[in-house]
């Protein structure tokens, strides 16, 4: 037993060490990205803010009951949103910010992170986790693509070797200052990380790229080429640490703080929404096959509390970090102890060992972040473009609308402001969802004069079915049957009834869900047909959710168990028998 515990401890320790080695550069890089708007003086502070975020989220989630090996750190989408929000604060036309009061800007920034964590925890508390999972994917795809593009572009200044922070939009105006040797180091680091699996499969690509790039950088420095390379991350310079409790000390401006509340609340809500969606998507990706699914609501509450604590200590927003989480499990971690080990090392790095970390070359870190940015381009968007090129015209229109949402959200996020982009994207996507749901559920329709059941018939019966089988209509349905689509189905059946159809068969086996209104409309359809002495039959699996919903609504009882069949062939056979029997009685 003791050996088993020792083995598990060793596995957790090794997994924690590997995962934290991946989390450190990611947390630092994303933190620096979030603080870009404050200028070069806050570069190292941003790196620390990323580390603080990873520590707070990891410890809080474990303390609040997470027993998995999931590793937490800043995420590209939320960091992108934070960077955009801070940029808006720094360049705001608001009267209270025109003097460039850093205290007030920092206080507003961390208030957004703090309130975003509160909103995220509330989402879980009121059990919105399951609902948030259904946020339209095109919205998140647009945000992720915008974040990936901006994350890549923001690294250009460091890759070019500039001695001070230059926004990527101004790079073309500083081409004379570009250092070719720095570009070469960045290119080699990028290629090495991209092709790391060719070099070794035992070390994560991020570490391979970071290690080889850093060695190359310092070899060049030692050989006298240091002036032709960009700087290292460096230690925090003599500017006041951007932490919220320091900003609170400047009470003279708190009266003006109320003017910023609308922006803070809207930004926090958008941040919470994006962070929640991202966390729920990542939870699916890091859950091993066959393992119990993560409780969405508990996950949001834990992360929300973690992000609140992170904001209090000057950290940014965190989420589930996929790469380190998978590496943690792949390298042997079995329990949440590995997450606490990672957090302890992060704490050590952010305090005692930060002078060592500060020697990481900016060009090398930026090159590795560029690889991550390219890898974060949403694969669903790429696949959507491919499917648009190869799909039939009937489906291409809806896919083009999805692509339009992706493009609009991405463009608005980069060009205008990410907060309205999030809300507008959701509104557009919901409108498209309603349009989709309001389309007809009929995937196929046919009459039984051409299509027959497999039952063997006499020549006379076969001739009768060829002649009168058109009185049997089969409608194969698919998707969700709710108010709009059920009303359209009712109209179709009403027209078929008026045209003299004697029997109508609904194949419900591909219907994924029927809401209460849809079930009621089916009941109305059955009653209307019965009044005209016409018959309705259903084909559906008896143990399905659809059958249970129709049974609860009393529709199965109203139609009669004899008119409900397991498959469409038996339903057609019954309808044919009824037609033959009725014709024999009439003659």
XYZ file of C-alpha atoms in Angstrom:
587
model
C 0.000 0.000 0.000
C 2.853 2.355 0.892
C 4.591 1.558 -2.402
C 1.366 2.276 -4.278
C 1.016 5.682 -2.603
C 4.653 6.463 -3.266
C 4.213 5.530 -6.935
C 1.126 7.708 -7.234
C 2.939 10.618 -5.572
C 5.840 10.171 -8.000
C 3.428 10.164 -10.964
C 1.673 13.287 -9.729
C 4.984 15.025 -9.144
C 6.279 14.185 -12.622
C 2.990 15.112 -14.308
C 2.865 18.377 -12.353
C 6.432 19.270 -13.344
C 5.797 18.651 -17.051
C 2.448 20.436 -17.105
C 3.767 23.487 -15.230
C 6.698 23.750 -17.639
C 4.083 24.199 -20.384
C 1.820 26.441 -18.328
C 4.549 28.934 -17.338
C 5.373 30.286 -20.829
C 1.695 30.280 -21.799
C 0.621 32.134 -18.657
C 3.445 34.671 -19.041
C 2.850 35.180 -22.748
C -0.891 35.665 -22.358
C -0.352 37.977 -19.379
C 1.998 40.173 -21.395
C -0.521 40.186 -24.235
C -3.289 41.373 -21.898
C -1.129 44.260 -20.585
C 0.154 45.429 -23.977
C -1.968 48.596 -23.906
C -0.141 49.865 -20.778
C 3.152 49.963 -22.652
C 6.585 48.421 -22.396
C 7.012 49.385 -18.722
C 4.310 46.888 -17.731
C 5.607 43.987 -19.827
C 7.018 42.022 -16.890
C 4.025 42.924 -14.708
C 1.807 41.320 -17.332
C 3.902 38.142 -17.179
C 3.378 38.019 -13.422
C -0.364 38.663 -13.802
C -0.594 35.569 -15.993
C 1.238 33.468 -13.399
C -0.954 34.793 -10.577
C -4.060 33.830 -12.553
C -2.859 30.251 -13.032
C -2.034 29.928 -9.314
C -5.374 31.307 -8.094
C -7.548 29.225 -10.427
C -5.667 25.986 -9.778
C -5.694 26.258 -5.982
C -9.314 27.445 -5.725
C -10.662 24.731 -8.039
C -8.920 21.981 -6.076
C -10.001 23.430 -2.716
C -13.600 23.632 -3.961
C -13.696 19.968 -4.893
C -12.071 19.414 -8.296
C -10.392 16.009 -8.028
C -9.234 15.763 -11.650
C -5.816 16.462 -13.158
C -7.100 19.514 -15.056
C -4.611 22.393 -15.197
C -5.874 25.988 -15.157
C -4.226 29.032 -16.756
C -5.163 32.068 -18.878
C -6.880 31.311 -22.185
C -6.445 32.943 -25.578
C -10.064 34.084 -26.003
C -10.434 35.665 -22.564
C -6.966 37.227 -22.746
C -7.856 38.730 -26.107
C -11.003 40.200 -24.595
C -9.059 41.595 -21.625
C -6.463 43.137 -23.915
C -9.202 44.818 -25.940
C -10.934 46.112 -22.816
C -7.707 47.537 -21.382
C -6.906 49.160 -24.726
C -10.351 50.787 -24.671
C -9.719 52.118 -21.151
C -6.271 53.485 -22.020
C -7.566 55.228 -25.160
C -10.974 56.186 -23.780
C -12.482 59.620 -24.411
C -14.150 59.525 -20.994
C -13.500 62.705 -19.058
C -12.210 60.844 -15.987
C -9.574 58.982 -18.033
C -8.285 61.782 -20.263
C -5.458 62.568 -17.884
C -4.136 59.032 -18.277
C -4.698 58.187 -14.615
C -3.147 54.731 -14.398
C -4.658 54.098 -10.952
C -8.182 54.538 -12.259
C -7.486 52.524 -15.432
C -6.018 49.653 -13.390
C -8.889 49.767 -10.907
C -11.466 49.640 -13.726
C -9.546 46.823 -15.449
C -9.377 44.595 -12.376
C -12.968 45.468 -11.509
C -13.949 43.926 -14.846
C -11.965 40.775 -14.019
C -13.415 40.653 -10.494
C -17.016 41.205 -11.599
C -16.534 38.805 -14.506
C -15.595 36.113 -11.966
C -18.691 36.975 -9.913
C -20.923 36.647 -12.984
C -19.253 33.371 -13.942
C -19.849 31.929 -10.468
C -23.470 33.126 -10.606
C -23.946 31.352 -13.946
C -23.037 28.127 -12.177
C -25.004 28.954 -9.031
C -28.272 29.446 -10.946
C -27.474 26.353 -13.057
C -26.968 28.068 -16.412
C -24.056 25.776 -17.294
C -26.165 23.455 -19.434
C -27.782 26.381 -21.241
C -24.498 28.195 -21.945
C -23.181 25.080 -23.675
C -25.700 25.744 -26.441
C -24.272 29.183 -27.270
C -23.950 29.210 -31.077
C -20.567 27.891 -32.151
C -20.060 30.525 -34.898
C -19.861 33.202 -32.181
C -17.064 31.412 -30.331
C -15.364 30.545 -33.625
C -15.336 34.233 -34.591
C -13.890 35.223 -31.216
C -11.274 32.490 -31.342
C -10.170 33.397 -34.877
C -9.957 37.090 -33.967
C -7.989 36.218 -30.834
C -5.611 33.958 -32.776
C -5.030 36.628 -35.440
C -4.425 39.403 -32.904
C -2.270 37.170 -30.688
C -0.081 36.477 -33.720
C 0.134 40.119 -34.810
C 0.944 41.460 -31.333
C 4.141 39.357 -31.328
C 5.538 41.142 -34.404
C 7.265 43.855 -32.379
C 9.237 41.346 -30.292
C 9.997 39.148 -33.289
C 11.424 42.156 -35.125
C 13.745 42.785 -32.178
C 12.536 46.274 -31.265
C 14.058 47.559 -28.041
C 10.726 48.980 -26.864
C 7.098 48.069 -27.378
C 5.753 49.064 -30.791
C 2.117 48.261 -31.699
C 1.803 45.876 -34.623
C -0.094 48.531 -36.611
C 3.017 50.737 -36.464
C 5.554 48.053 -37.441
C 5.619 49.176 -41.093
C 6.651 52.636 -39.952
C 9.680 51.234 -38.086
C 11.081 48.862 -40.712
C 14.467 50.572 -40.452
C 14.710 49.368 -36.840
C 13.992 45.708 -37.652
C 16.857 43.388 -36.658
C 17.304 40.590 -39.247
C 19.106 38.340 -36.759
C 16.137 38.565 -34.393
C 13.837 37.550 -37.259
C 16.105 34.588 -37.974
C 15.990 33.426 -34.328
C 12.189 33.765 -34.369
C 11.900 31.789 -37.607
C 14.145 28.992 -36.341
C 12.200 28.831 -33.048
C 8.886 28.753 -34.947
C 10.001 25.947 -37.280
C 11.569 23.914 -34.460
C 8.392 24.094 -32.374
C 6.198 23.362 -35.419
C 8.303 20.300 -36.348
C 9.185 19.279 -32.779
C 7.623 15.822 -33.171
C 10.286 15.037 -35.773
C 13.009 15.847 -33.226
C 11.468 14.036 -30.227
C 8.103 12.742 -29.081
C 9.060 12.631 -25.400
C 9.248 16.400 -24.835
C 6.278 18.736 -25.513
C 6.807 20.902 -28.652
C 6.522 24.146 -26.669
C 9.501 23.171 -24.498
C 11.526 22.033 -27.503
C 10.970 25.338 -29.313
C 11.533 27.435 -26.190
C 14.663 25.521 -25.205
C 16.392 25.507 -28.590
C 15.419 29.127 -29.292
C 16.743 30.312 -25.913
C 20.033 28.419 -26.338
C 20.459 29.904 -29.823
C 19.728 33.396 -28.508
C 22.339 33.265 -25.749
C 24.932 31.622 -27.992
C 24.576 34.614 -30.305
C 24.770 37.000 -27.335
C 27.996 35.340 -26.122
C 29.520 35.582 -29.593
C 28.963 39.340 -29.636
C 25.670 39.653 -31.534
C 23.580 40.807 -28.566
C 23.030 44.244 -30.093
C 21.355 42.597 -33.099
C 18.759 40.813 -30.957
C 15.767 42.034 -29.008
C 15.647 42.199 -25.182
C 14.686 39.547 -22.668
C 11.460 39.760 -20.669
C 13.292 41.580 -17.913
C 12.374 42.422 -14.367
C 9.571 44.840 -13.551
C 10.856 48.361 -14.054
C 10.313 51.243 -11.682
C 6.605 51.674 -12.273
C 4.019 50.999 -9.638
C 2.747 47.437 -9.642
C -0.661 47.268 -11.380
C -2.567 45.628 -8.564
C -6.099 46.623 -7.566
C -5.416 47.159 -3.867
C -2.775 49.768 -4.750
C -5.274 51.541 -7.004
C -7.812 51.567 -4.193
C -5.392 53.659 -2.197
C -6.055 56.583 -4.544
C -9.459 57.369 -3.049
C -9.587 60.830 -4.612
C -10.749 59.392 -7.926
C -13.291 56.877 -6.648
C -16.053 59.446 -7.059
C -15.325 59.499 -10.789
C -15.363 55.701 -10.876
C -19.165 55.617 -11.236
C -18.866 57.081 -14.738
C -17.095 53.894 -15.832
C -19.615 51.469 -14.312
C -21.664 50.844 -17.525
C -18.491 49.873 -19.382
C -17.258 47.766 -16.452
C -20.545 45.862 -16.059
C -21.007 45.199 -19.785
C -17.350 44.207 -20.185
C -17.532 41.917 -17.148
C -20.676 40.208 -18.416
C -19.130 39.635 -21.856
C -15.948 38.348 -20.191
C -17.937 35.957 -17.983
C -19.938 34.686 -20.942
C -16.864 34.072 -23.108
C -14.941 32.513 -20.195
C -17.887 30.228 -19.358
C -18.354 29.018 -22.930
C -14.623 28.486 -23.369
C -14.380 26.527 -20.095
C -17.279 24.239 -20.998
C -15.837 23.533 -24.446
C -12.390 22.818 -22.988
C -13.896 20.559 -20.308
C -15.186 18.291 -23.070
C -11.774 18.166 -24.742
C -9.790 17.291 -21.603
C -12.215 14.668 -20.259
C -10.832 11.169 -21.020
C -12.972 8.815 -23.094
C -15.380 6.920 -20.844
C -14.743 9.183 -17.846
C -17.546 10.937 -16.014
C -18.432 14.270 -17.588
C -17.593 17.398 -15.645
C -20.480 19.083 -13.808
C -20.897 22.269 -15.864
C -22.396 24.327 -13.061
C -19.805 23.336 -10.449
C -17.039 24.039 -12.946
C -18.324 27.569 -13.541
C -18.660 28.250 -9.814
C -15.102 27.100 -9.118
C -13.602 29.067 -11.974
C -15.655 32.129 -11.079
C -14.375 32.126 -7.485
C -10.843 31.501 -8.756
C -11.038 34.477 -11.101
C -12.399 36.693 -8.309
C -9.388 35.766 -6.155
C -7.055 36.263 -9.124
C -8.352 39.814 -9.631
C -7.764 40.623 -5.958
C -4.062 39.782 -6.292
C -3.481 41.365 -9.687
C -4.049 38.321 -11.902
C -6.075 38.012 -15.099
C -8.886 35.603 -15.991
C -8.151 31.868 -16.167
C -9.769 28.864 -17.755
C -8.983 25.229 -18.543
C -5.630 24.954 -20.267
C -5.871 22.073 -22.720
C -2.193 21.443 -23.554
C -0.876 21.322 -19.954
C -3.962 19.339 -18.838
C -3.392 16.632 -21.452
C 0.339 16.608 -20.732
C -0.322 16.288 -17.003
C -2.354 13.133 -17.553
C -0.085 11.781 -20.301
C 2.978 12.005 -18.050
C 1.381 10.009 -15.260
C -0.632 12.370 -13.031
C -3.514 10.591 -11.300
C -4.941 13.077 -8.787
C -5.461 16.777 -8.182
C -2.251 16.792 -6.158
C -0.467 17.321 -9.479
C -2.439 20.563 -9.933
C -1.369 21.784 -6.482
C 2.243 20.882 -7.328
C 1.919 22.974 -10.499
C 0.473 25.867 -8.482
C 3.314 25.667 -5.957
C 5.922 25.820 -8.716
C 4.082 28.726 -10.338
C 4.122 30.561 -7.013
C 7.855 29.904 -6.744
C 8.375 31.175 -10.277
C 6.321 34.329 -9.766
C 8.221 35.273 -6.611
C 11.621 33.795 -5.809
C 12.583 32.561 -9.296
C 11.070 35.369 -11.370
C 14.541 36.892 -11.935
C 15.485 33.623 -13.680
C 12.298 33.540 -15.754
C 12.877 37.174 -16.703
C 15.868 36.052 -18.806
C 13.621 34.319 -21.345
C 14.196 36.177 -24.635
C 11.135 38.050 -25.831
C 11.766 37.016 -29.442
C 11.806 33.317 -28.511
C 8.692 33.516 -26.333
C 6.854 35.506 -29.017
C 7.802 32.968 -31.705
C 6.369 30.114 -29.614
C 3.217 32.161 -28.950
C 2.913 32.683 -32.721
C 2.840 28.905 -33.191
C 0.145 28.638 -30.519
C -1.805 31.425 -32.251
C -1.750 29.527 -35.562
C -2.801 26.334 -33.757
C -5.713 28.241 -32.173
C -7.342 29.050 -35.501
C -10.745 27.444 -35.123
C -10.704 24.079 -36.981
C -14.506 24.139 -37.329
C -14.213 27.347 -39.380
C -11.659 25.764 -41.702
C -13.842 22.685 -42.104
C -16.855 24.940 -42.735
C -15.068 26.609 -45.671
C -14.210 23.170 -47.072
C -17.811 21.961 -46.730
C -19.149 25.101 -48.403
C -16.997 24.334 -51.432
C -18.133 20.709 -51.659
C -21.747 20.747 -50.430
C -24.928 20.798 -52.468
C -26.523 24.200 -52.985
C -29.423 23.287 -50.665
C -27.059 23.216 -47.663
C -24.558 25.829 -48.801
C -26.809 28.778 -47.956
C -27.040 27.957 -44.242
C -23.325 27.251 -44.021
C -22.591 30.590 -45.670
C -24.715 32.262 -42.990
C -22.650 30.497 -40.302
C -19.471 31.699 -41.982
C -20.919 35.207 -42.098
C -21.443 35.144 -38.312
C -17.829 33.977 -37.826
C -16.526 36.767 -40.082
C -18.731 39.494 -38.545
C -17.797 38.598 -34.954
C -14.085 38.366 -35.827
C -14.083 41.654 -37.764
C -16.042 43.579 -35.121
C -13.800 42.193 -32.383
C -10.620 43.437 -34.038
C -11.828 46.637 -35.735
C -14.401 48.066 -33.315
C -14.930 46.530 -29.867
C -15.164 42.958 -28.689
C -18.030 43.550 -26.218
C -20.664 44.543 -28.816
C -19.176 41.883 -31.106
C -20.002 39.174 -28.551
C -23.581 40.344 -28.019
C -24.273 41.096 -31.693
C -22.827 37.732 -32.712
C -25.101 35.911 -30.268
C -28.145 37.868 -31.490
C -27.335 37.044 -35.136
C -26.671 33.392 -34.364
C -29.918 33.062 -32.376
C -31.810 34.610 -35.291
C -30.209 32.082 -37.652
C -31.085 29.289 -35.219
C -34.729 30.370 -35.258
C -34.676 30.444 -39.069
C -33.231 26.920 -39.106
C -35.717 25.613 -36.595
C -38.583 27.161 -38.544
C -37.721 25.215 -41.682
C -39.720 22.149 -42.573
C -38.763 18.949 -40.740
C -39.726 16.805 -43.716
C -36.614 15.114 -45.076
C -38.479 12.876 -47.547
C -42.062 12.297 -48.704
C -43.543 9.616 -50.963
C -46.763 7.745 -51.705
C -47.263 3.995 -51.558
C -48.300 3.564 -55.181
C -44.578 3.561 -56.076
C -42.963 2.474 -52.814
C -44.360 -0.664 -51.146
C -43.759 -2.621 -47.976
C -41.790 -5.855 -48.150
C -44.888 -8.013 -47.518
C -45.636 -10.438 -50.370
C -48.910 -9.595 -52.141
C -51.179 -11.446 -54.573
C -51.307 -10.080 -58.112
C -54.728 -8.574 -57.408
C -53.518 -6.843 -54.223
C -50.382 -5.575 -55.997
C -52.530 -4.154 -58.798
C -54.815 -2.452 -56.262
C -51.829 -0.890 -54.476
C -50.447 0.340 -57.786
C -53.792 1.984 -58.462
C -54.827 3.227 -54.990
C -51.521 3.319 -53.086
C -51.298 7.044 -53.762
C -53.871 7.489 -50.974
C -51.128 6.570 -48.468
C -48.646 9.365 -47.754
C -45.365 8.788 -45.890
C -43.528 11.753 -44.348
C -40.037 11.115 -42.966
C -39.225 13.777 -40.362
C -35.934 14.862 -38.807
C -34.531 17.326 -36.278
C -36.385 19.207 -33.564
C -40.178 19.396 -33.744
C -41.192 22.571 -31.930
C -43.807 25.282 -32.377
C -42.671 26.726 -35.721
C -41.744 23.495 -37.496
C -44.780 21.613 -36.092
C -47.098 24.326 -37.421
C -45.530 23.950 -40.868
C -45.980 20.176 -40.655
C -49.638 20.704 -39.692
C -50.150 22.882 -42.776
C -48.551 20.225 -45.014
C -50.771 17.485 -43.592
C -53.847 19.711 -43.912
C -53.143 20.124 -47.625
C -52.560 16.378 -48.028
C -55.812 15.684 -46.190
C -57.720 18.078 -48.433
C -56.223 16.318 -51.474
C -57.892 13.063 -50.357
C -55.115 11.169 -48.565
C -56.735 8.375 -46.560
C -53.735 7.424 -44.444
C -50.727 9.459 -43.377
C -47.646 7.880 -41.820
C -45.169 10.007 -39.883
C -41.702 8.508 -39.511
C -40.423 10.066 -36.263
C -37.326 7.931 -35.791
C -34.982 10.787 -36.780
C -36.754 13.400 -34.664
C -34.337 14.364 -31.897
C -36.758 16.282 -29.682
C -40.411 17.322 -29.444
C -41.393 20.161 -27.163
C -44.782 20.451 -25.452
C -46.179 22.692 -28.186
C -45.021 20.333 -30.924
C -46.679 17.404 -29.145
C -49.926 19.353 -28.801
C -49.904 20.179 -32.518
C -49.452 16.458 -33.309
C -52.490 15.759 -31.151
C -54.466 18.380 -33.107
C -53.358 16.761 -36.380
C -54.580 13.357 -35.206
C -57.922 14.768 -34.061
C -58.424 16.647 -37.344
C -57.728 13.527 -39.423
C -60.011 11.385 -37.245
C -62.930 13.792 -37.831
C -62.498 13.261 -41.586
C -62.310 9.487 -41.186
C -58.650 9.577 -42.167
C -55.928 7.709 -40.302
C -52.602 8.692 -38.772
C -49.836 6.163 -38.047
C -46.454 6.691 -36.420
C -43.135 4.936 -36.846
C -40.825 5.404 -33.841
C -38.773 3.391 -31.379
C -40.942 2.507 -28.384
C -38.198 3.209 -25.839
C -37.167 6.549 -27.321
C -37.563 9.972 -25.696
C -39.920 10.919 -28.524
C -42.214 8.005 -27.677
C -42.117 8.933 -23.980
C -43.026 12.567 -24.722
C -45.939 11.552 -26.997
C -47.155 9.045 -24.447
C -47.122 11.707 -21.710
C -49.114 14.014 -23.991
C -51.717 11.273 -24.570
C -51.050 11.093 -28.305
C -50.157 7.384 -28.352
C -53.398 6.586 -26.571
C -55.425 8.799 -28.929
C -53.929 7.245 -32.049
C -54.097 3.726 -30.651
C -51.213 1.388 -29.935
C -52.143 -0.543 -33.087
C -51.116 2.453 -35.200
C -47.641 2.891 -33.683
C -44.853 0.822 -35.242
C -41.161 0.191 -34.630
C -40.180 0.803 -38.264
C -41.577 2.344 -41.412
C -41.995 -0.990 -43.255
C -44.463 -2.300 -40.660
C -46.358 0.984 -40.742
C -46.634 0.789 -44.550
C -47.721 -2.841 -44.325
C -50.519 -1.853 -41.908
C -51.630 1.006 -44.178
C -51.669 -1.271 -47.222
C -53.700 -3.889 -45.341
C -56.197 -1.192 -44.303
C -56.475 0.023 -47.890
C -57.040 -3.496 -49.218
C -59.586 -4.286 -46.474
C -61.499 -1.047 -47.075
C -61.593 -1.617 -50.834
C -62.851 -5.189 -50.358
C -65.638 -3.960 -48.041
C -66.668 -1.205 -50.444
C -66.895 -3.618 -53.352
